[in-house]
mmCIF file of C-alpha atoms in Angstrom:
data_model
loop_
_atom_site.group_PDB
_atom_site.id
_atom_site.type_symbol
_atom_site.label_atom_id
_atom_site.label_comp_id
_atom_site.label_asym_id
_atom_site.label_seq_id
_atom_site.Cartn_x
_atom_site.Cartn_y
_atom_site.Cartn_z
ATOM 1 C CA MET A 11 -57.077 33.731 -47.397
ATOM 2 C CA THR A 12 -57.433 30.227 -45.986
ATOM 3 C CA ASP A 13 -60.012 31.386 -43.425
ATOM 4 C CA SER A 14 -62.012 33.231 -46.068
ATOM 5 C CA PHE A 15 -62.147 30.158 -48.308
ATOM 6 C CA LEU A 16 -63.231 27.994 -45.373
ATOM 7 C CA LYS A 17 -66.089 30.407 -44.694
ATOM 8 C CA LEU A 18 -67.026 30.338 -48.376
ATOM 9 C CA HIS A 19 -67.314 26.549 -48.345
ATOM 10 C CA THR A 20 -69.146 26.097 -45.033
ATOM 11 C CA ARG A 21 -72.107 24.422 -46.765
ATOM 12 C CA LEU A 22 -69.859 22.052 -48.690
ATOM 13 C CA LEU A 23 -68.010 21.087 -45.504
ATOM 14 C CA LEU A 24 -71.327 20.401 -43.776
ATOM 15 C CA LEU A 25 -72.411 18.338 -46.780
ATOM 16 C CA LEU A 26 -69.172 16.359 -46.613
ATOM 17 C CA GLY A 27 -69.737 15.692 -42.919
ATOM 18 C CA SER A 28 -73.246 14.475 -43.733
ATOM 19 C CA PHE A 29 -71.924 12.096 -46.406
ATOM 20 C CA ILE A 30 -69.356 10.590 -44.042
ATOM 21 C CA THR A 31 -71.841 10.275 -41.174
ATOM 22 C CA ALA A 32 -74.404 8.623 -43.439
ATOM 23 C CA ALA A 33 -71.849 6.097 -44.717
ATOM 24 C CA ILE A 34 -70.722 5.145 -41.196
ATOM 25 C CA CYS A 35 -74.311 4.867 -39.928
ATOM 26 C CA LEU A 36 -75.334 2.767 -42.935
ATOM 27 C CA VAL A 37 -72.552 0.239 -42.386
ATOM 28 C CA SER A 38 -72.997 0.042 -38.617
ATOM 29 C CA LEU A 39 -76.782 -0.313 -38.959
ATOM 30 C CA PHE A 40 -76.858 -3.160 -41.485
ATOM 31 C CA GLY A 41 -73.575 -4.854 -40.622
ATOM 32 C CA SER A 42 -72.197 -6.746 -37.640
ATOM 33 C CA ALA A 43 -68.727 -6.144 -36.263
ATOM 34 C CA LYS A 44 -66.040 -8.739 -36.997
ATOM 35 C CA PRO A 45 -63.934 -10.160 -34.179
ATOM 36 C CA ALA A 46 -60.431 -8.738 -34.010
ATOM 37 C CA SER A 47 -58.949 -12.082 -35.068
ATOM 38 C CA GLU A 48 -60.643 -11.835 -38.494
ATOM 39 C CA ILE A 49 -59.450 -8.314 -39.262
ATOM 40 C CA ASP A 50 -56.591 -7.925 -41.728
ATOM 41 C CA TRP A 51 -54.793 -4.960 -40.152
ATOM 42 C CA ILE A 52 -52.355 -4.489 -43.019
ATOM 43 C CA ASP A 53 -55.261 -4.242 -45.445
ATOM 44 C CA CYS A 54 -56.978 -1.817 -43.055
ATOM 45 C CA PHE A 55 -53.881 0.361 -42.946
ATOM 46 C CA GLY A 56 -53.628 0.483 -46.732
ATOM 47 C CA GLU A 57 -57.305 1.155 -47.430
ATOM 48 C CA GLY A 58 -57.597 3.601 -44.538
ATOM 49 C CA GLY A 59 -54.521 5.511 -45.731
ATOM 50 C CA ILE A 60 -55.985 5.895 -49.218
ATOM 51 C CA ALA A 61 -59.289 7.142 -47.755
ATOM 52 C CA VAL A 62 -57.449 9.687 -45.605
ATOM 53 C CA MET A 63 -55.423 10.913 -48.597
ATOM 54 C CA THR A 64 -58.549 11.521 -50.674
ATOM 55 C CA LEU A 65 -60.001 13.477 -47.760
ATOM 56 C CA ILE A 66 -56.833 15.592 -47.629
ATOM 57 C CA TRP A 67 -57.084 16.250 -51.396
ATOM 58 C CA LEU A 68 -60.708 17.275 -50.941
ATOM 59 C CA LEU A 69 -59.939 19.700 -48.113
ATOM 60 C CA ALA A 70 -56.962 21.110 -50.040
ATOM 61 C CA THR A 71 -59.279 21.783 -52.976
ATOM 62 C CA LEU A 72 -61.647 23.758 -50.756
ATOM 63 C CA LEU A 73 -58.779 25.612 -49.085
ATOM 64 C CA THR A 74 -57.301 26.815 -52.367
ATOM 65 C CA ARG A 75 -60.285 27.549 -54.599
ATOM 66 C CA PRO A 76 -63.151 30.057 -54.535
ATOM 67 C CA LYS A 77 -66.755 29.109 -55.221
ATOM 68 C CA GLY A 78 -67.699 28.067 -58.709
ATOM 69 C CA LYS A 79 -68.650 25.264 -61.072
ATOM 70 C CA VAL A 80 -65.186 23.699 -61.124
ATOM 71 C CA THR A 81 -64.907 23.732 -57.331
ATOM 72 C CA ASN A 82 -68.331 22.138 -56.914
ATOM 73 C CA LEU A 83 -67.584 19.388 -59.436
ATOM 74 C CA LEU A 84 -64.210 18.638 -57.851
ATOM 75 C CA PHE A 85 -65.840 18.540 -54.432
ATOM 76 C CA LEU A 86 -68.597 16.166 -55.521
ATOM 77 C CA GLY A 87 -66.182 13.924 -57.419
ATOM 78 C CA LEU A 88 -63.662 13.680 -54.590
ATOM 79 C CA SER A 89 -66.462 13.230 -52.040
ATOM 80 C CA ALA A 90 -67.907 10.301 -53.981
ATOM 81 C CA LEU A 91 -64.448 8.748 -54.308
ATOM 82 C CA HIS A 92 -63.800 9.234 -50.604
ATOM 83 C CA ILE A 93 -67.122 7.644 -49.627
ATOM 84 C CA SER A 94 -66.360 4.642 -51.820
ATOM 85 C CA LEU A 95 -62.943 4.210 -50.202
ATOM 86 C CA LEU A 96 -64.436 4.758 -46.753
ATOM 87 C CA LEU A 97 -67.005 1.996 -47.372
ATOM 88 C CA ASP A 98 -64.192 -0.272 -48.536
ATOM 89 C CA PHE A 99 -62.273 0.514 -45.341
ATOM 90 C CA LEU A 100 -65.290 -0.100 -43.076
ATOM 91 C CA ASP A 101 -65.899 -3.389 -44.869
ATOM 92 C CA GLU A 102 -62.766 -4.687 -43.140
ATOM 93 C CA PHE A 103 -64.459 -4.261 -39.736
ATOM 94 C CA TYR A 104 -68.022 -5.336 -40.564
ATOM 95 C CA ARG A 105 -69.663 -8.336 -42.215
ATOM 96 C CA PHE A 106 -73.089 -8.284 -43.814
ATOM 97 C CA ASP A 107 -75.866 -10.886 -43.917
ATOM 98 C CA LEU A 108 -76.964 -12.175 -47.308
ATOM 99 C CA GLU A 109 -79.964 -9.845 -47.403
ATOM 100 C CA TYR A 110 -77.630 -6.839 -47.026
ATOM 101 C CA ASP A 111 -74.849 -8.181 -49.192
ATOM 102 C CA TRP A 112 -75.736 -5.513 -51.783
ATOM 103 C CA LEU A 113 -73.862 -3.011 -49.618
ATOM 104 C CA THR A 114 -70.605 -4.726 -50.542
ATOM 105 C CA SER A 115 -71.402 -4.375 -54.230
ATOM 106 C CA LEU A 116 -72.297 -0.717 -53.666
ATOM 107 C CA GLU A 117 -68.735 0.212 -52.682
ATOM 108 C CA ALA A 118 -67.459 0.755 -56.222
ATOM 109 C CA LEU A 119 -70.462 2.754 -57.449
ATOM 110 C CA PRO A 120 -69.602 6.103 -55.769
ATOM 111 C CA ALA A 121 -66.008 5.875 -57.054
ATOM 112 C CA THR A 122 -67.199 5.412 -60.637
ATOM 113 C CA LEU A 123 -69.558 8.358 -60.292
ATOM 114 C CA GLY A 124 -66.839 10.431 -58.626
ATOM 115 C CA MET A 125 -64.318 9.803 -61.388
ATOM 116 C CA GLY A 126 -66.903 10.835 -63.964
ATOM 117 C CA LEU A 127 -67.570 14.085 -62.088
ATOM 118 C CA MET A 128 -63.843 14.786 -61.724
ATOM 119 C CA SER A 129 -63.322 14.184 -65.439
ATOM 120 C CA LEU A 130 -66.026 16.751 -66.146
ATOM 121 C CA ALA A 131 -64.388 19.106 -63.647
ATOM 122 C CA MET A 132 -61.055 18.700 -65.453
ATOM 123 C CA TYR A 133 -62.712 19.726 -68.713
ATOM 124 C CA PHE A 134 -64.018 22.962 -67.218
ATOM 125 C CA TRP A 135 -60.759 23.444 -65.263
ATOM 126 C CA TYR A 136 -58.847 23.301 -68.545
ATOM 127 C CA HIS A 137 -60.913 26.182 -69.963
ATOM 128 C CA GLU A 138 -60.564 28.109 -66.700
ATOM 129 C CA GLN A 139 -56.796 27.658 -66.789
ATOM 130 C CA GLN A 140 -56.660 28.863 -70.383
ATOM 131 C CA VAL A 141 -58.229 32.148 -69.280
ATOM 132 C CA LEU A 142 -55.828 32.482 -66.331
ATOM 133 C CA ASN A 143 -52.830 31.672 -68.534
ATOM 134 C CA HIS A 144 -53.894 34.410 -70.937
ATOM 135 C CA LEU A 145 -54.151 36.929 -68.094
ATOM 136 C CA LEU A 146 -50.733 35.958 -66.712
ATOM 137 C CA GLN A 147 -48.959 35.520 -70.041
ATOM 138 C CA LYS A 148 -47.284 38.932 -70.098
ATOM 139 C CA LYS A 149 -46.141 38.508 -66.511
ATOM 140 C CA GLU A 150 -44.927 34.907 -66.686
ATOM 141 C CA ARG A 151 -44.404 33.942 -70.344
ATOM 142 C CA PHE A 152 -42.251 30.771 -70.097
ATOM 143 C CA TYR A 153 -42.020 29.943 -66.413
ATOM 144 C CA ARG A 154 -44.260 29.847 -63.312
ATOM 145 C CA GLU A 155 -42.951 29.518 -59.767
ATOM 146 C CA HIS A 156 -45.061 30.923 -56.939
ATOM 147 C CA GLY A 157 -42.201 30.569 -54.450
ATOM 148 C CA LEU A 158 -40.332 33.398 -56.218
ATOM 149 C CA THR A 159 -43.163 35.920 -55.813
ATOM 150 C CA ASP A 160 -42.769 39.133 -53.846
ATOM 151 C CA PHE A 161 -45.906 39.356 -51.715
ATOM 152 C CA ILE A 162 -45.718 43.140 -51.280
ATOM 153 C CA THR A 163 -45.897 44.068 -54.944
ATOM 154 C CA GLY A 164 -47.320 40.834 -56.361
ATOM 155 C CA LEU A 165 -44.416 40.608 -58.831
ATOM 156 C CA TYR A 166 -41.690 38.030 -59.178
ATOM 157 C CA ARG A 167 -38.283 38.563 -57.585
ATOM 158 C CA ALA A 168 -34.812 38.912 -59.112
ATOM 159 C CA ASP A 169 -34.178 35.121 -59.110
ATOM 160 C CA TYR A 170 -37.185 34.684 -61.358
ATOM 161 C CA MET A 171 -35.941 37.483 -63.609
ATOM 162 C CA LYS A 172 -32.663 35.623 -64.144
ATOM 163 C CA LYS A 173 -34.537 32.550 -65.399
ATOM 164 C CA GLN A 174 -36.609 34.681 -67.758
ATOM 165 C CA VAL A 175 -33.543 36.462 -69.140
ATOM 166 C CA ALA A 176 -31.749 33.141 -69.620
ATOM 167 C CA ARG A 177 -34.735 31.793 -71.550
ATOM 168 C CA GLU A 178 -34.968 34.935 -73.691
ATOM 169 C CA LEU A 179 -31.251 34.691 -74.504
ATOM 170 C CA TYR A 180 -31.667 31.041 -75.490
ATOM 171 C CA THR A 181 -34.631 31.939 -77.710
ATOM 172 C CA TYR A 182 -32.606 34.740 -79.262
ATOM 173 C CA ARG A 183 -29.715 32.405 -80.091
ATOM 174 C CA GLU A 184 -31.975 29.698 -81.505
ATOM 175 C CA SER A 185 -34.449 31.788 -83.496
ATOM 176 C CA ASP A 186 -32.822 35.219 -83.706
ATOM 177 C CA THR A 187 -35.857 36.721 -81.939
ATOM 178 C CA GLY A 188 -34.813 39.885 -80.150
ATOM 179 C CA PHE A 189 -36.049 41.150 -76.838
ATOM 180 C CA CYS A 190 -35.642 44.319 -74.814
ATOM 181 C CA MET A 191 -35.346 45.317 -71.172
ATOM 182 C CA ALA A 192 -36.180 48.560 -69.411
ATOM 183 C CA LEU A 193 -34.936 49.733 -66.034
ATOM 184 C CA LEU A 194 -37.165 51.941 -63.883
ATOM 185 C CA ASP A 195 -35.345 53.835 -61.147
ATOM 186 C CA ILE A 196 -37.738 55.229 -58.530
ATOM 187 C CA LYS A 197 -36.052 58.399 -57.301
ATOM 188 C CA GLY A 198 -36.542 59.468 -53.716
ATOM 189 C CA PHE A 199 -38.277 56.279 -52.647
ATOM 190 C CA SER A 200 -36.043 55.736 -49.613
ATOM 191 C CA GLU A 201 -36.736 59.308 -48.495
ATOM 192 C CA PHE A 202 -40.480 58.720 -48.970
ATOM 193 C CA ASN A 203 -40.153 55.559 -46.879
ATOM 194 C CA ARG A 204 -38.439 57.410 -44.019
ATOM 195 C CA LYS A 205 -40.913 60.293 -44.113
ATOM 196 C CA TYR A 206 -44.225 58.438 -44.388
ATOM 197 C CA GLY A 207 -43.435 54.979 -43.003
ATOM 198 C CA GLY A 208 -43.572 51.414 -44.256
ATOM 199 C CA VAL A 209 -47.333 51.099 -44.755
ATOM 200 C CA ARG A 210 -47.585 54.064 -47.134
ATOM 201 C CA SER A 211 -44.415 52.935 -48.902
ATOM 202 C CA ILE A 212 -45.982 49.549 -49.598
ATOM 203 C CA VAL A 213 -49.129 51.222 -50.961
ATOM 204 C CA CYS A 214 -46.979 53.502 -53.107
ATOM 205 C CA SER A 215 -44.967 50.583 -54.481
ATOM 206 C CA GLN A 216 -48.165 48.706 -55.363
ATOM 207 C CA ILE A 217 -49.521 51.752 -57.221
ATOM 208 C CA LEU A 218 -46.245 52.093 -59.133
ATOM 209 C CA VAL A 219 -46.332 48.418 -60.075
ATOM 210 C CA ARG A 220 -49.908 48.632 -61.350
ATOM 211 C CA SER A 221 -49.032 51.729 -63.375
ATOM 212 C CA SER A 222 -46.004 49.976 -64.893
ATOM 213 C CA ARG A 223 -48.115 46.971 -65.836
ATOM 214 C CA LEU A 224 -50.714 49.134 -67.568
ATOM 215 C CA THR A 225 -47.998 51.005 -69.460
ATOM 216 C CA CYS A 226 -46.332 47.823 -70.598
ATOM 217 C CA GLU A 227 -49.516 46.181 -71.866
ATOM 218 C CA SER A 228 -49.210 48.167 -75.067
ATOM 219 C CA PRO A 229 -48.360 46.066 -78.180
ATOM 220 C CA ILE A 230 -45.050 47.941 -78.532
ATOM 221 C CA TRP A 231 -43.823 46.103 -75.373
ATOM 222 C CA PRO A 232 -44.262 42.438 -76.370
ATOM 223 C CA VAL A 233 -41.499 41.049 -74.169
ATOM 224 C CA ALA A 234 -40.286 43.730 -71.806
ATOM 225 C CA MET A 235 -43.320 43.846 -69.562
ATOM 226 C CA PRO A 236 -42.460 40.893 -67.259
ATOM 227 C CA LEU A 237 -38.845 41.979 -67.008
ATOM 228 C CA ILE A 238 -39.765 45.607 -66.230
ATOM 229 C CA GLY A 239 -42.013 44.401 -63.465
ATOM 230 C CA LEU A 240 -39.258 42.269 -62.001
ATOM 231 C CA LEU A 241 -36.664 45.044 -62.072
ATOM 232 C CA CYS A 242 -39.155 47.532 -60.688
ATOM 233 C CA CYS A 243 -39.975 45.213 -57.808
ATOM 234 C CA TYR A 244 -36.278 44.608 -57.127
ATOM 235 C CA LEU A 245 -35.314 48.285 -57.135
ATOM 236 C CA ILE A 246 -38.220 49.438 -55.018
ATOM 237 C CA LEU A 247 -37.381 47.055 -52.220
ATOM 238 C CA ILE A 248 -33.685 47.829 -51.877
#
């Protein structure tokens, strides 16, 4: 998945490299290097660390998101912020003549632009997340924890089920809102596993999970769907 996202964002990565190269060339072309005695190394460490962290955030964004409007806005916003911090960092190593002193004033401009773009990205990200929350509502309801996901079936594991049941019981005690659970026992699955092997068993379990999800999306199953999925996942794997 990481490799596929990197391939998707090849152009953005090249654009980022161009931004960074242009910033370094601009400073080195119009500025003159300071002697080591005039450099505040503690300030360099702090400003350089912040610039590196924004670069890490930017790369993490590209590693975890597909193409789209939100991704592009986040990329442009974080890139502008990174360039501003990079210029601030390079300013510790270079001094500028009066005729090029405008470069020092230019440092804050990309950051302001970047924060505006990221604010716009957050607006669209909010609407994107609303759609995703709606799609995952019947599976997650109250609680989201990716570390408790079973990667074979795509469902949550038994530990997650316990948290959901505890929350449903609390809701029942507080508001007298009932809930139900259903247990699906897959007969002969271990025999199928021995006969056809692990690969076909995984495919079979994924088909069963998808069928259970479709069945439980009916309005008559308002609460049981996420719990059925969890129990189904747990029973199939043991």
